[in-house]
mmCIF file of C-alpha atoms and ligand atoms in Angstrom:
data_model
loop_
_atom_site.group_PDB
_atom_site.id
_atom_site.type_symbol
_atom_site.label_atom_id
_atom_site.label_comp_id
_atom_site.label_asym_id
_atom_site.label_seq_id
_atom_site.Cartn_x
_atom_site.Cartn_y
_atom_site.Cartn_z
ATOM 1 C CA MET A 1 36.570 -23.209 5.327
ATOM 2 C CA GLY A 2 36.485 -20.994 2.209
ATOM 3 C CA SER A 3 39.445 -19.328 0.546
ATOM 4 C CA VAL A 4 40.861 -16.131 2.014
ATOM 5 C CA GLN A 5 42.279 -12.812 0.902
ATOM 6 C CA GLY A 6 44.999 -11.248 3.080
ATOM 7 C CA TRP A 7 45.719 -7.581 3.494
ATOM 8 C CA PRO A 8 48.381 -6.648 0.919
ATOM 9 C CA GLY A 9 51.625 -8.389 1.809
ATOM 10 C CA ARG A 10 50.148 -10.786 4.356
ATOM 11 C CA SER A 11 49.587 -14.417 3.603
ATOM 12 C CA VAL A 12 46.867 -16.225 5.484
ATOM 13 C CA GLU A 13 45.594 -19.768 5.801
ATOM 14 C CA ALA A 14 42.066 -20.838 4.983
ATOM 15 C CA ALA A 15 41.161 -21.726 8.597
ATOM 16 C CA PHE A 16 40.402 -18.859 11.023
ATOM 17 C CA SER A 17 43.700 -17.879 12.590
ATOM 18 C CA LEU A 18 44.450 -17.513 16.300
ATOM 19 C CA GLU A 19 44.823 -13.754 15.652
ATOM 20 C CA GLU A 20 41.261 -13.579 14.319
ATOM 21 C CA VAL A 21 39.953 -15.600 17.283
ATOM 22 C CA GLN A 22 41.857 -13.263 19.629
ATOM 23 C CA LEU A 23 40.213 -10.220 18.007
ATOM 24 C CA ALA A 24 36.795 -11.889 18.116
ATOM 25 C CA ALA A 25 37.171 -12.596 21.842
ATOM 26 C CA ARG A 26 38.133 -8.974 22.639
ATOM 27 C CA ASN A 27 35.559 -7.389 20.358
ATOM 28 C CA HIS A 28 32.380 -9.272 21.088
ATOM 29 C CA GLY A 29 29.106 -8.913 19.218
ATOM 30 C CA MET A 30 25.528 -8.559 20.399
ATOM 31 C CA PRO A 31 23.854 -11.959 20.891
ATOM 32 C CA LEU A 32 21.032 -11.937 18.322
ATOM 33 C CA GLU A 33 18.362 -12.752 20.936
ATOM 34 C CA MET A 34 19.049 -9.198 22.219
ATOM 35 C CA LEU A 35 17.242 -7.934 19.097
ATOM 36 C CA ARG A 36 14.147 -8.357 21.306
ATOM 37 C CA HIS A 37 15.265 -5.254 23.253
ATOM 38 C CA GLY A 38 14.665 -1.829 21.701
ATOM 39 C CA ILE A 39 17.612 -0.494 23.713
ATOM 40 C CA THR A 40 20.541 -2.878 23.938
ATOM 41 C CA PRO A 41 21.508 -3.493 27.571
ATOM 42 C CA VAL A 42 24.997 -2.191 28.450
ATOM 43 C CA GLY A 43 27.389 -5.120 28.137
ATOM 44 C CA MET A 44 25.369 -6.620 25.261
ATOM 45 C CA HIS A 45 26.149 -3.830 22.753
ATOM 46 C CA TYR A 46 28.899 -4.898 20.330
ATOM 47 C CA LEU A 47 32.467 -3.666 20.882
ATOM 48 C CA LEU A 48 35.183 -2.688 18.432
ATOM 49 C CA ILE A 49 38.452 -1.563 19.964
ATOM 50 C CA HIS A 50 41.458 -1.335 17.651
ATOM 51 C CA TYR A 51 44.124 -1.079 20.390
ATOM 52 C CA ASP A 52 43.812 -1.102 24.219
ATOM 53 C CA ILE A 53 41.079 0.461 26.355
ATOM 54 C CA PRO A 54 42.786 3.503 27.911
ATOM 55 C CA LEU A 55 42.593 4.147 31.657
ATOM 56 C CA VAL A 56 41.253 7.690 32.098
ATOM 57 C CA HIS A 57 41.330 9.635 35.374
ATOM 58 C CA PRO A 58 38.256 11.870 35.366
ATOM 59 C CA GLY A 59 39.975 14.458 37.594
ATOM 60 C CA SER A 60 42.777 15.222 35.156
ATOM 61 C CA TRP A 61 40.958 14.475 31.858
ATOM 62 C CA ARG A 62 40.029 17.445 29.674
ATOM 63 C CA LEU A 63 38.600 17.898 26.208
ATOM 64 C CA HIS A 64 40.684 20.350 24.163
ATOM 65 C CA VAL A 65 39.178 22.265 21.252
ATOM 66 C CA ASP A 66 41.869 23.865 19.110
ATOM 67 C CA GLY A 67 43.253 24.456 15.600
ATOM 68 C CA ALA A 68 41.624 26.965 13.237
ATOM 69 C CA VAL A 69 39.349 28.489 15.872
ATOM 70 C CA ALA A 70 39.164 31.996 17.313
ATOM 71 C CA ASN A 71 38.741 30.757 20.913
ATOM 72 C CA PRO A 72 40.623 27.559 21.730
ATOM 73 C CA ALA A 73 39.057 26.001 24.812
ATOM 74 C CA SER A 74 39.388 23.125 27.217
ATOM 75 C CA TYR A 75 36.546 21.486 29.136
ATOM 76 C CA SER A 76 36.368 19.237 32.170
ATOM 77 C CA LEU A 77 33.654 16.574 32.252
ATOM 78 C CA ASP A 78 31.691 18.778 34.683
ATOM 79 C CA ASP A 79 31.967 21.726 32.256
ATOM 80 C CA LEU A 80 30.533 19.580 29.448
ATOM 81 C CA GLN A 81 27.744 18.155 31.575
ATOM 82 C CA ALA A 82 26.640 21.708 32.417
ATOM 83 C CA LEU A 83 25.933 22.358 28.697
ATOM 84 C CA ASP A 84 22.523 21.794 27.097
ATOM 85 C CA HIS A 85 22.234 18.105 26.359
ATOM 86 C CA VAL A 86 20.006 15.501 24.739
ATOM 87 C CA THR A 87 19.338 11.761 25.160
ATOM 88 C CA ARG A 88 18.725 9.793 21.964
ATOM 89 C CA PRO A 89 18.639 6.157 20.856
ATOM 90 C CA VAL A 90 21.102 5.521 18.047
ATOM 91 C CA THR A 91 21.715 2.238 16.237
ATOM 92 C CA MET A 92 25.444 1.738 15.692
ATOM 93 C CA GLU A 93 26.956 -0.895 13.446
ATOM 94 C CA CYS A 94 30.556 -1.769 12.604
ATOM 95 C CA ALA A 95 31.470 -1.301 8.930
ATOM 96 C CA GLY A 96 32.971 -4.810 9.046
ATOM 97 C CA ASN A 97 29.754 -6.510 10.130
ATOM 98 C CA GLY A 98 29.289 -9.669 8.019
ATOM 99 C CA ARG A 99 32.971 -9.787 7.000
ATOM 100 C CA ALA A 100 33.534 -13.375 8.173
ATOM 101 C CA ARG A 101 30.984 -14.601 5.607
ATOM 102 C CA LEU A 102 32.696 -13.037 2.570
ATOM 103 C CA ASP A 103 34.285 -15.454 0.130
ATOM 104 C CA PRO A 104 37.238 -15.109 -0.333
ATOM 105 C CA ARG A 105 37.452 -14.153 3.327
ATOM 106 C CA VAL A 106 39.088 -10.837 4.284
ATOM 107 C CA VAL A 107 41.255 -11.157 7.385
ATOM 108 C CA SER A 108 40.365 -8.698 10.144
ATOM 109 C CA GLN A 109 37.825 -8.656 12.978
ATOM 110 C CA PRO A 110 35.646 -11.621 11.883
ATOM 111 C CA TRP A 111 32.048 -10.510 12.418
ATOM 112 C CA VAL A 112 29.245 -12.801 11.283
ATOM 113 C CA HIS A 113 26.073 -10.657 11.828
ATOM 114 C CA GLU A 114 26.251 -9.348 15.366
ATOM 115 C CA ALA A 115 28.289 -6.088 15.244
ATOM 116 C CA VAL A 116 25.306 -3.894 16.082
ATOM 117 C CA GLY A 117 23.538 -2.345 19.048
ATOM 118 C CA THR A 118 21.240 0.515 19.955
ATOM 119 C CA GLY A 119 22.385 2.670 22.842
ATOM 120 C CA GLU A 120 20.531 5.524 24.452
ATOM 121 C CA TRP A 121 23.275 8.112 24.295
ATOM 122 C CA THR A 122 23.351 11.303 26.407
ATOM 123 C CA GLY A 123 25.530 14.248 25.530
ATOM 124 C CA ALA A 124 25.963 17.730 24.123
ATOM 125 C CA LEU A 125 25.433 18.521 20.463
ATOM 126 C CA LEU A 126 28.726 19.028 18.629
ATOM 127 C CA TRP A 127 27.916 22.048 16.474
ATOM 128 C CA PRO A 128 27.057 24.587 19.217
ATOM 129 C CA LEU A 129 30.345 23.728 20.951
ATOM 130 C CA LEU A 130 32.257 24.336 17.699
ATOM 131 C CA GLN A 131 30.405 27.598 17.167
ATOM 132 C CA GLU A 132 31.446 28.637 20.662
ATOM 133 C CA ALA A 133 35.049 28.021 19.593
ATOM 134 C CA GLY A 134 34.574 30.237 16.518
ATOM 135 C CA ILE A 135 35.526 28.265 13.393
ATOM 136 C CA GLU A 136 37.815 30.312 11.146
ATOM 137 C CA GLY A 137 36.986 31.051 7.515
ATOM 138 C CA ASP A 138 39.620 28.765 5.955
ATOM 139 C CA ALA A 139 38.605 25.671 7.984
ATOM 140 C CA VAL A 140 37.524 22.554 6.043
ATOM 141 C CA GLU A 141 37.321 19.666 8.524
ATOM 142 C CA VAL A 142 37.163 18.777 12.186
ATOM 143 C CA VAL A 143 39.505 16.041 13.490
ATOM 144 C CA PHE A 144 38.548 13.924 16.502
ATOM 145 C CA HIS A 145 41.456 12.394 18.416
ATOM 146 C CA GLY A 146 41.067 9.476 20.805
ATOM 147 C CA LEU A 147 43.451 8.603 23.638
ATOM 148 C CA ASP A 148 44.136 5.071 22.430
ATOM 149 C CA ARG A 149 47.410 4.388 20.683
ATOM 150 C CA GLY A 150 48.679 1.432 18.669
ATOM 151 C CA ARG A 151 50.164 0.182 15.412
ATOM 152 C CA GLU A 152 48.354 -0.924 12.297
ATOM 153 C CA ASP A 153 50.048 -2.154 9.118
ATOM 154 C CA GLY A 154 53.304 -0.882 10.657
ATOM 155 C CA VAL A 155 51.982 2.638 11.261
ATOM 156 C CA GLU A 156 52.066 3.867 14.875
ATOM 157 C CA GLN A 157 49.118 6.125 15.565
ATOM 158 C CA THR A 158 46.488 7.496 17.877
ATOM 159 C CA TYR A 159 42.962 6.607 16.710
ATOM 160 C CA ALA A 160 41.613 9.677 14.890
ATOM 161 C CA ARG A 161 38.943 10.448 12.302
ATOM 162 C CA SER A 162 37.603 13.619 10.727
ATOM 163 C CA LEU A 163 34.270 15.032 9.568
ATOM 164 C CA THR A 164 33.834 17.750 6.965
ATOM 165 C CA LEU A 165 32.255 20.928 8.324
ATOM 166 C CA ASP A 166 28.982 19.987 6.594
ATOM 167 C CA ASP A 167 28.957 16.591 8.301
ATOM 168 C CA ALA A 168 29.948 18.103 11.659
ATOM 169 C CA ARG A 169 27.057 20.565 11.321
ATOM 170 C CA ARG A 170 24.425 17.800 11.167
ATOM 171 C CA PRO A 171 22.206 18.381 14.198
ATOM 172 C CA ALA A 172 22.288 14.701 15.210
ATOM 173 C CA VAL A 173 26.055 14.574 15.842
ATOM 174 C CA MET A 174 26.794 14.533 19.557
ATOM 175 C CA LEU A 175 29.541 14.350 22.177
ATOM 176 C CA ALA A 176 28.250 11.647 24.512
ATOM 177 C CA TRP A 177 29.171 11.076 28.151
ATOM 178 C CA GLY A 178 26.217 8.810 29.000
ATOM 179 C CA LEU A 179 24.901 5.432 27.829
ATOM 180 C CA ASN A 180 21.518 3.959 28.855
ATOM 181 C CA GLY A 181 21.197 6.357 31.784
ATOM 182 C CA GLY A 182 24.672 5.747 33.268
ATOM 183 C CA PRO A 183 28.186 7.026 32.537
ATOM 184 C CA LEU A 184 30.001 5.689 29.478
ATOM 185 C CA PRO A 185 31.584 2.356 30.392
ATOM 186 C CA PRO A 186 35.370 2.151 29.774
ATOM 187 C CA GLN A 187 34.915 -0.031 26.684
ATOM 188 C CA HIS A 188 32.515 2.429 25.022
ATOM 189 C CA GLY A 189 34.780 5.477 25.340
ATOM 190 C CA TYR A 190 34.764 6.809 28.913
ATOM 191 C CA PRO A 191 34.596 9.685 29.598
ATOM 192 C CA LEU A 192 33.528 11.124 26.215
ATOM 193 C CA ARG A 193 32.893 9.862 22.695
ATOM 194 C CA LEU A 194 31.604 11.188 19.424
ATOM 195 C CA VAL A 195 28.325 9.686 18.148
ATOM 196 C CA VAL A 196 27.693 10.124 14.412
ATOM 197 C CA PRO A 197 24.153 8.749 13.887
ATOM 198 C CA GLY A 198 23.489 6.929 10.620
ATOM 199 C CA TRP A 199 27.188 6.311 9.912
ATOM 200 C CA TYR A 200 29.165 3.144 10.442
ATOM 201 C CA GLY A 201 30.791 2.978 13.872
ATOM 202 C CA MET A 202 34.355 3.975 12.881
ATOM 203 C CA ALA A 203 33.270 7.642 12.746
ATOM 204 C CA SER A 204 32.142 7.632 16.388
ATOM 205 C CA VAL A 205 35.571 8.205 17.986
ATOM 206 C CA LYS A 206 35.833 6.960 21.580
ATOM 207 C CA TRP A 207 38.000 8.262 24.487
ATOM 208 C CA LEU A 208 37.994 11.734 22.935
ATOM 209 C CA ASP A 209 40.577 14.166 24.232
ATOM 210 C CA ARG A 210 41.078 16.646 21.392
ATOM 211 C CA ILE A 211 38.954 18.188 18.662
ATOM 212 C CA THR A 212 41.051 20.097 16.119
ATOM 213 C CA VAL A 213 39.629 22.261 13.344
ATOM 214 C CA VAL A 214 41.902 21.968 10.298
ATOM 215 C CA THR A 215 42.383 23.860 7.031
ATOM 216 C CA GLU A 216 43.444 20.825 4.936
ATOM 217 C CA PRO A 217 41.624 17.485 4.584
ATOM 218 C CA PHE A 218 42.779 15.069 7.297
ATOM 219 C CA GLU A 219 44.945 12.240 5.963
ATOM 220 C CA GLY A 220 45.205 10.011 9.043
ATOM 221 C CA PHE A 221 45.416 6.230 8.707
ATOM 222 C CA GLN A 222 41.830 5.545 9.834
ATOM 223 C CA GLN A 223 40.592 8.126 7.313
ATOM 224 C CA THR A 224 42.581 7.337 4.184
ATOM 225 C CA GLN A 225 44.081 3.819 4.547
ATOM 226 C CA VAL A 226 41.109 1.879 5.889
ATOM 227 C CA TYR A 227 37.322 2.262 5.958
ATOM 228 C CA ARG A 228 37.227 2.715 2.185
ATOM 229 C CA PHE A 229 35.099 0.562 -0.076
ATOM 230 C CA ARG A 230 37.529 -0.833 -2.689
ATOM 231 C CA THR A 231 36.946 -3.629 -5.174
ATOM 232 C CA ALA A 232 40.699 -4.166 -5.834
ATOM 233 C CA ASP A 233 43.931 -3.156 -4.056
ATOM 234 C CA ASP A 234 44.673 -0.479 -6.701
ATOM 235 C CA ASP A 235 41.120 0.947 -6.530
ATOM 236 C CA PRO A 236 41.212 4.296 -4.641
ATOM 237 C CA GLY A 237 37.692 3.454 -3.476
ATOM 238 C CA VAL A 238 35.169 5.578 -1.644
ATOM 239 C CA PRO A 239 35.048 6.311 2.093
ATOM 240 C CA LEU A 240 32.477 4.360 4.079
ATOM 241 C CA GLN A 241 29.918 6.599 5.685
ATOM 242 C CA ARG A 242 26.216 5.753 5.876
ATOM 243 C CA ILE A 243 25.043 2.361 7.087
ATOM 244 C CA ALA A 244 23.604 0.119 4.351
ATOM 245 C CA PRO A 245 20.185 -1.351 5.208
ATOM 246 C CA ARG A 246 19.980 -4.578 7.181
ATOM 247 C CA ALA A 247 17.273 -6.664 8.845
ATOM 248 C CA LEU A 248 18.172 -9.333 11.381
ATOM 249 C CA LEU A 249 15.894 -11.882 13.011
ATOM 250 C CA VAL A 250 16.039 -13.468 16.438
ATOM 251 C CA PRO A 251 16.870 -17.097 15.614
ATOM 252 C CA PRO A 252 13.711 -18.965 16.728
ATOM 253 C CA GLY A 253 13.389 -22.138 18.793
ATOM 254 C CA ILE A 254 16.399 -23.598 20.579
ATOM 255 C CA PRO A 255 20.004 -23.804 19.359
ATOM 256 C CA ASP A 256 22.477 -26.610 19.071
ATOM 257 C CA PHE A 257 25.396 -25.594 21.320
ATOM 258 C CA PHE A 258 28.142 -25.981 18.723
ATOM 259 C CA THR A 259 26.538 -25.322 15.319
ATOM 260 C CA ARG A 260 23.812 -22.991 16.642
ATOM 261 C CA GLU A 261 21.448 -24.701 14.225
ATOM 262 C CA ARG A 262 17.849 -24.094 15.364
ATOM 263 C CA TYR A 263 15.220 -26.624 16.437
ATOM 264 C CA VAL A 264 11.613 -25.391 16.254
ATOM 265 C CA GLU A 265 8.311 -27.099 17.086
ATOM 266 C CA PRO A 266 5.721 -27.358 14.300
ATOM 267 C CA GLY A 267 2.910 -24.777 14.243
ATOM 268 C CA ARG A 268 2.723 -21.015 14.468
ATOM 269 C CA CYS A 269 6.126 -19.513 15.171
ATOM 270 C CA LEU A 270 6.772 -15.819 15.784
ATOM 271 C CA ILE A 271 9.692 -14.529 13.706
ATOM 272 C CA GLU A 272 10.782 -11.154 15.050
ATOM 273 C CA GLY A 273 13.681 -8.813 14.562
ATOM 274 C CA ARG A 274 14.881 -5.272 13.901
ATOM 275 C CA ALA A 275 15.871 -3.408 10.752
ATOM 276 C CA TRP A 276 17.829 -0.200 10.174
ATOM 277 C CA SER A 277 19.589 1.924 7.560
ATOM 278 C CA GLY A 278 21.705 5.058 7.608
ATOM 279 C CA HIS A 279 19.902 6.277 4.479
ATOM 280 C CA GLY A 280 16.561 6.853 6.213
ATOM 281 C CA ALA A 281 13.646 4.861 7.559
ATOM 282 C CA ILE A 282 13.056 1.219 6.692
ATOM 283 C CA VAL A 283 9.906 0.985 4.555
ATOM 284 C CA ARG A 284 9.706 -2.784 4.027
ATOM 285 C CA VAL A 285 10.925 -6.013 5.605
ATOM 286 C CA GLU A 286 10.373 -9.320 3.844
ATOM 287 C CA VAL A 287 10.739 -12.819 5.225
ATOM 288 C CA SER A 288 11.532 -16.052 3.393
ATOM 289 C CA ALA A 289 11.347 -19.580 4.795
ATOM 290 C CA ASP A 290 12.854 -21.236 1.723
ATOM 291 C CA GLY A 291 16.286 -19.639 1.568
ATOM 292 C CA GLY A 292 15.182 -16.641 -0.479
ATOM 293 C CA ALA A 293 13.165 -18.354 -3.243
ATOM 294 C CA THR A 294 9.861 -16.758 -2.129
ATOM 295 C CA TRP A 295 9.244 -13.753 0.142
ATOM 296 C CA VAL A 296 6.331 -12.372 2.174
ATOM 297 C CA ASP A 297 6.032 -8.945 3.798
ATOM 298 C CA ALA A 298 6.553 -8.789 7.570
ATOM 299 C CA ASP A 299 4.646 -6.385 9.856
ATOM 300 C CA LEU A 300 6.930 -3.382 10.300
ATOM 301 C CA ASP A 301 6.742 -0.839 13.117
ATOM 302 C CA PRO A 302 7.161 2.829 12.163
ATOM 303 C CA PRO A 303 10.421 4.492 13.231
ATOM 304 C CA THR A 304 10.466 5.718 16.847
ATOM 305 C CA PHE A 305 13.548 7.920 16.422
ATOM 306 C CA ALA A 306 15.383 8.960 13.284
ATOM 307 C CA TYR A 307 18.527 6.905 13.881
ATOM 308 C CA ALA A 308 17.200 3.916 15.818
ATOM 309 C CA TRP A 309 16.263 0.515 14.390
ATOM 310 C CA GLN A 310 12.646 -0.509 13.754
ATOM 311 C CA ALA A 311 10.942 -3.636 15.090
ATOM 312 C CA TRP A 312 9.254 -6.083 12.712
ATOM 313 C CA SER A 313 7.572 -9.463 13.075
ATOM 314 C CA HIS A 314 5.955 -12.247 11.086
ATOM 315 C CA LEU A 315 3.886 -15.289 12.101
ATOM 316 C CA TRP A 316 5.346 -18.289 10.333
ATOM 317 C CA ASP A 317 3.486 -21.553 9.950
ATOM 318 C CA ALA A 318 6.359 -23.951 10.628
ATOM 319 C CA GLU A 319 5.839 -27.265 8.852
ATOM 320 C CA PRO A 320 7.971 -30.298 9.707
ATOM 321 C CA GLY A 321 11.184 -30.433 7.699
ATOM 322 C CA GLU A 322 14.306 -28.340 7.101
ATOM 323 C CA HIS A 323 13.976 -24.662 6.237
ATOM 324 C CA VAL A 324 16.243 -21.652 5.798
ATOM 325 C CA LEU A 325 14.748 -18.462 7.265
ATOM 326 C CA CYS A 326 15.838 -15.172 5.691
ATOM 327 C CA CYS A 327 14.869 -11.535 6.104
ATOM 328 C CA ARG A 328 15.631 -8.490 4.004
ATOM 329 C CA ALA A 329 15.077 -4.769 4.432
ATOM 330 C CA THR A 330 14.376 -1.926 2.003
ATOM 331 C CA ASP A 331 14.977 1.673 3.086
ATOM 332 C CA GLU A 332 13.191 4.835 2.028
ATOM 333 C CA ALA A 333 16.026 5.693 -0.380
ATOM 334 C CA GLY A 334 15.192 2.455 -2.240
ATOM 335 C CA ASN A 335 18.273 0.456 -1.115
ATOM 336 C CA VAL A 336 17.556 -3.273 -0.751
ATOM 337 C CA GLN A 337 19.780 -5.898 0.864
ATOM 338 C CA PRO A 338 21.476 -8.086 -1.746
ATOM 339 C CA VAL A 339 20.924 -11.844 -1.867
ATOM 340 C CA GLU A 340 24.367 -12.246 -3.526
ATOM 341 C CA GLN A 341 27.098 -10.180 -1.853
ATOM 342 C CA PRO A 342 29.533 -8.253 -4.112
ATOM 343 C CA TRP A 343 33.130 -8.594 -2.829
ATOM 344 C CA ASN A 344 35.375 -5.751 -1.538
ATOM 345 C CA THR A 345 38.953 -5.721 -0.220
ATOM 346 C CA GLY A 346 38.186 -4.545 3.333
ATOM 347 C CA GLY A 347 35.166 -6.777 3.900
ATOM 348 C CA TYR A 348 33.015 -3.709 4.577
ATOM 349 C CA ALA A 349 29.258 -3.147 4.309
ATOM 350 C CA VAL A 350 28.555 -6.852 3.825
ATOM 351 C CA ASN A 351 24.775 -6.644 4.130
ATOM 352 C CA ASP A 352 23.509 -9.650 2.207
ATOM 353 C CA VAL A 353 20.477 -11.322 3.776
ATOM 354 C CA GLN A 354 20.786 -13.335 6.974
ATOM 355 C CA ARG A 355 20.202 -17.075 6.532
ATOM 356 C CA VAL A 356 19.106 -19.135 9.538
ATOM 357 C CA PRO A 357 18.820 -22.906 8.978
ATOM 358 C CA VAL A 358 15.943 -24.328 11.042
ATOM 359 C CA ILE A 359 14.845 -27.915 11.684
ATOM 360 C CA VAL A 360 11.125 -28.235 12.462
ATOM 361 C CA ALA A 361 10.315 -31.501 14.255
HETATM 362 N N1 MTE B 401 39.239 5.908 19.853
HETATM 363 C C1 MTE B 401 38.625 4.899 19.185
HETATM 364 N N2 MTE B 401 37.389 5.108 18.715
HETATM 365 C C2 MTE B 401 36.748 4.131 18.056
HETATM 366 C C3 MTE B 401 37.362 2.882 17.807
HETATM 367 C C4 MTE B 401 38.666 2.683 18.326
HETATM 368 O O1 MTE B 401 39.265 1.608 18.192
HETATM 369 N N3 MTE B 401 39.267 3.718 19.014
HETATM 370 N N4 MTE B 401 36.700 1.936 17.075
HETATM 371 C C5 MTE B 401 35.684 2.456 16.147
HETATM 372 C C6 MTE B 401 34.898 1.431 15.498
HETATM 373 S S1 MTE B 401 35.610 0.670 14.164
HETATM 374 C C7 MTE B 401 33.613 1.165 15.854
HETATM 375 S S2 MTE B 401 32.683 0.060 14.989
HETATM 376 C C8 MTE B 401 32.997 1.818 17.033
HETATM 377 C C9 MTE B 401 32.524 0.791 18.025
HETATM 378 O O2 MTE B 401 31.920 1.394 19.125
HETATM 379 P P1 MTE B 401 31.489 0.512 20.384
HETATM 380 O O3 MTE B 401 32.680 -0.352 20.755
HETATM 381 O O4 MTE B 401 31.104 1.467 21.433
HETATM 382 O O5 MTE B 401 30.355 -0.339 19.922
HETATM 383 O O6 MTE B 401 33.896 2.688 17.697
HETATM 384 C C10 MTE B 401 34.756 3.433 16.843
HETATM 385 N N5 MTE B 401 35.500 4.385 17.624
HETATM 386 MO MO1 MO B 402 33.990 -0.742 13.222
#
């Protein structure tokens, strides 16, 4: 096991700790073979839950809209479902995806590659609801409060995040009550969650119960203490927002149970996967069978929806021997996945290329 870097003040051992295993068991990822599905089946979408999943009684639950607004309001689930609504596929990814592969390792939820999924979310657009409330002239941000409560680095809190008014105004931002044609399951935020397409998952607050318009920037723990890209503990860093590009492939052939090393038969082998970015469409996916020494372009499908991943594939002529399959994406803003990953204190946005060792025999 590699060396590790603890959060400030915490010492950690090089092996994965029981606490990390406990987090990994609660917050499962999407099995990579599910990349074959354009819409991730419910139950296969990754999960990230900081505290406990709250039990919500739909009869007494209400969404409150308050703060610097002319018309504070409160909605039942029925009230919300009577509003104009949309259904859209959105690819969501945890900002910590890839963290377990950083060296030195950063101790938190230990994702390898799998903290991603594409849900078909149904809900009302956020901005019209805020306009209904009448945002006052001195407002600067909108704070989204969840119902889940816990402690983190000694700070007791309710999960909350904010968006600036400009970000809240983006037409894609929605208040979702449905996933893949059904209600939101408890683990994904029942009865209502925010969905911020193109941004890492932390912005998409689950179990929403209050939306507060504020006149000062929000300084909550999840906004200012974590989810910042910092290269050293004294670096103020920058907040994580848009998803960095990533391509993942469905590991081909059959796996070894313990190592998950792949065994593939010689001959033509279909390598397929999905690619996405929060900075716009993916314009190129490349595949390597020699660990990144040489690359060829894969066939890439055009985007189907603005914030959903794109399918790609490549026919590989698998020759007997040992190979390392890799894939890498480039988005329309020109961002390319790194082959060497720069380090950061939170283990965020780790989007270096996936490497899948394969034995062809
Ligand atoms: N209320 C609340 N919202 C939350 C979280 C949380 O712990 N509590 N986790 C966030 C994080 S870090 C991510 S990555 C996404 C995960 O959403 P999912 O579990 O539906 O995939 O939810 C976000 N919203
Ligand atoms: Mo996350």
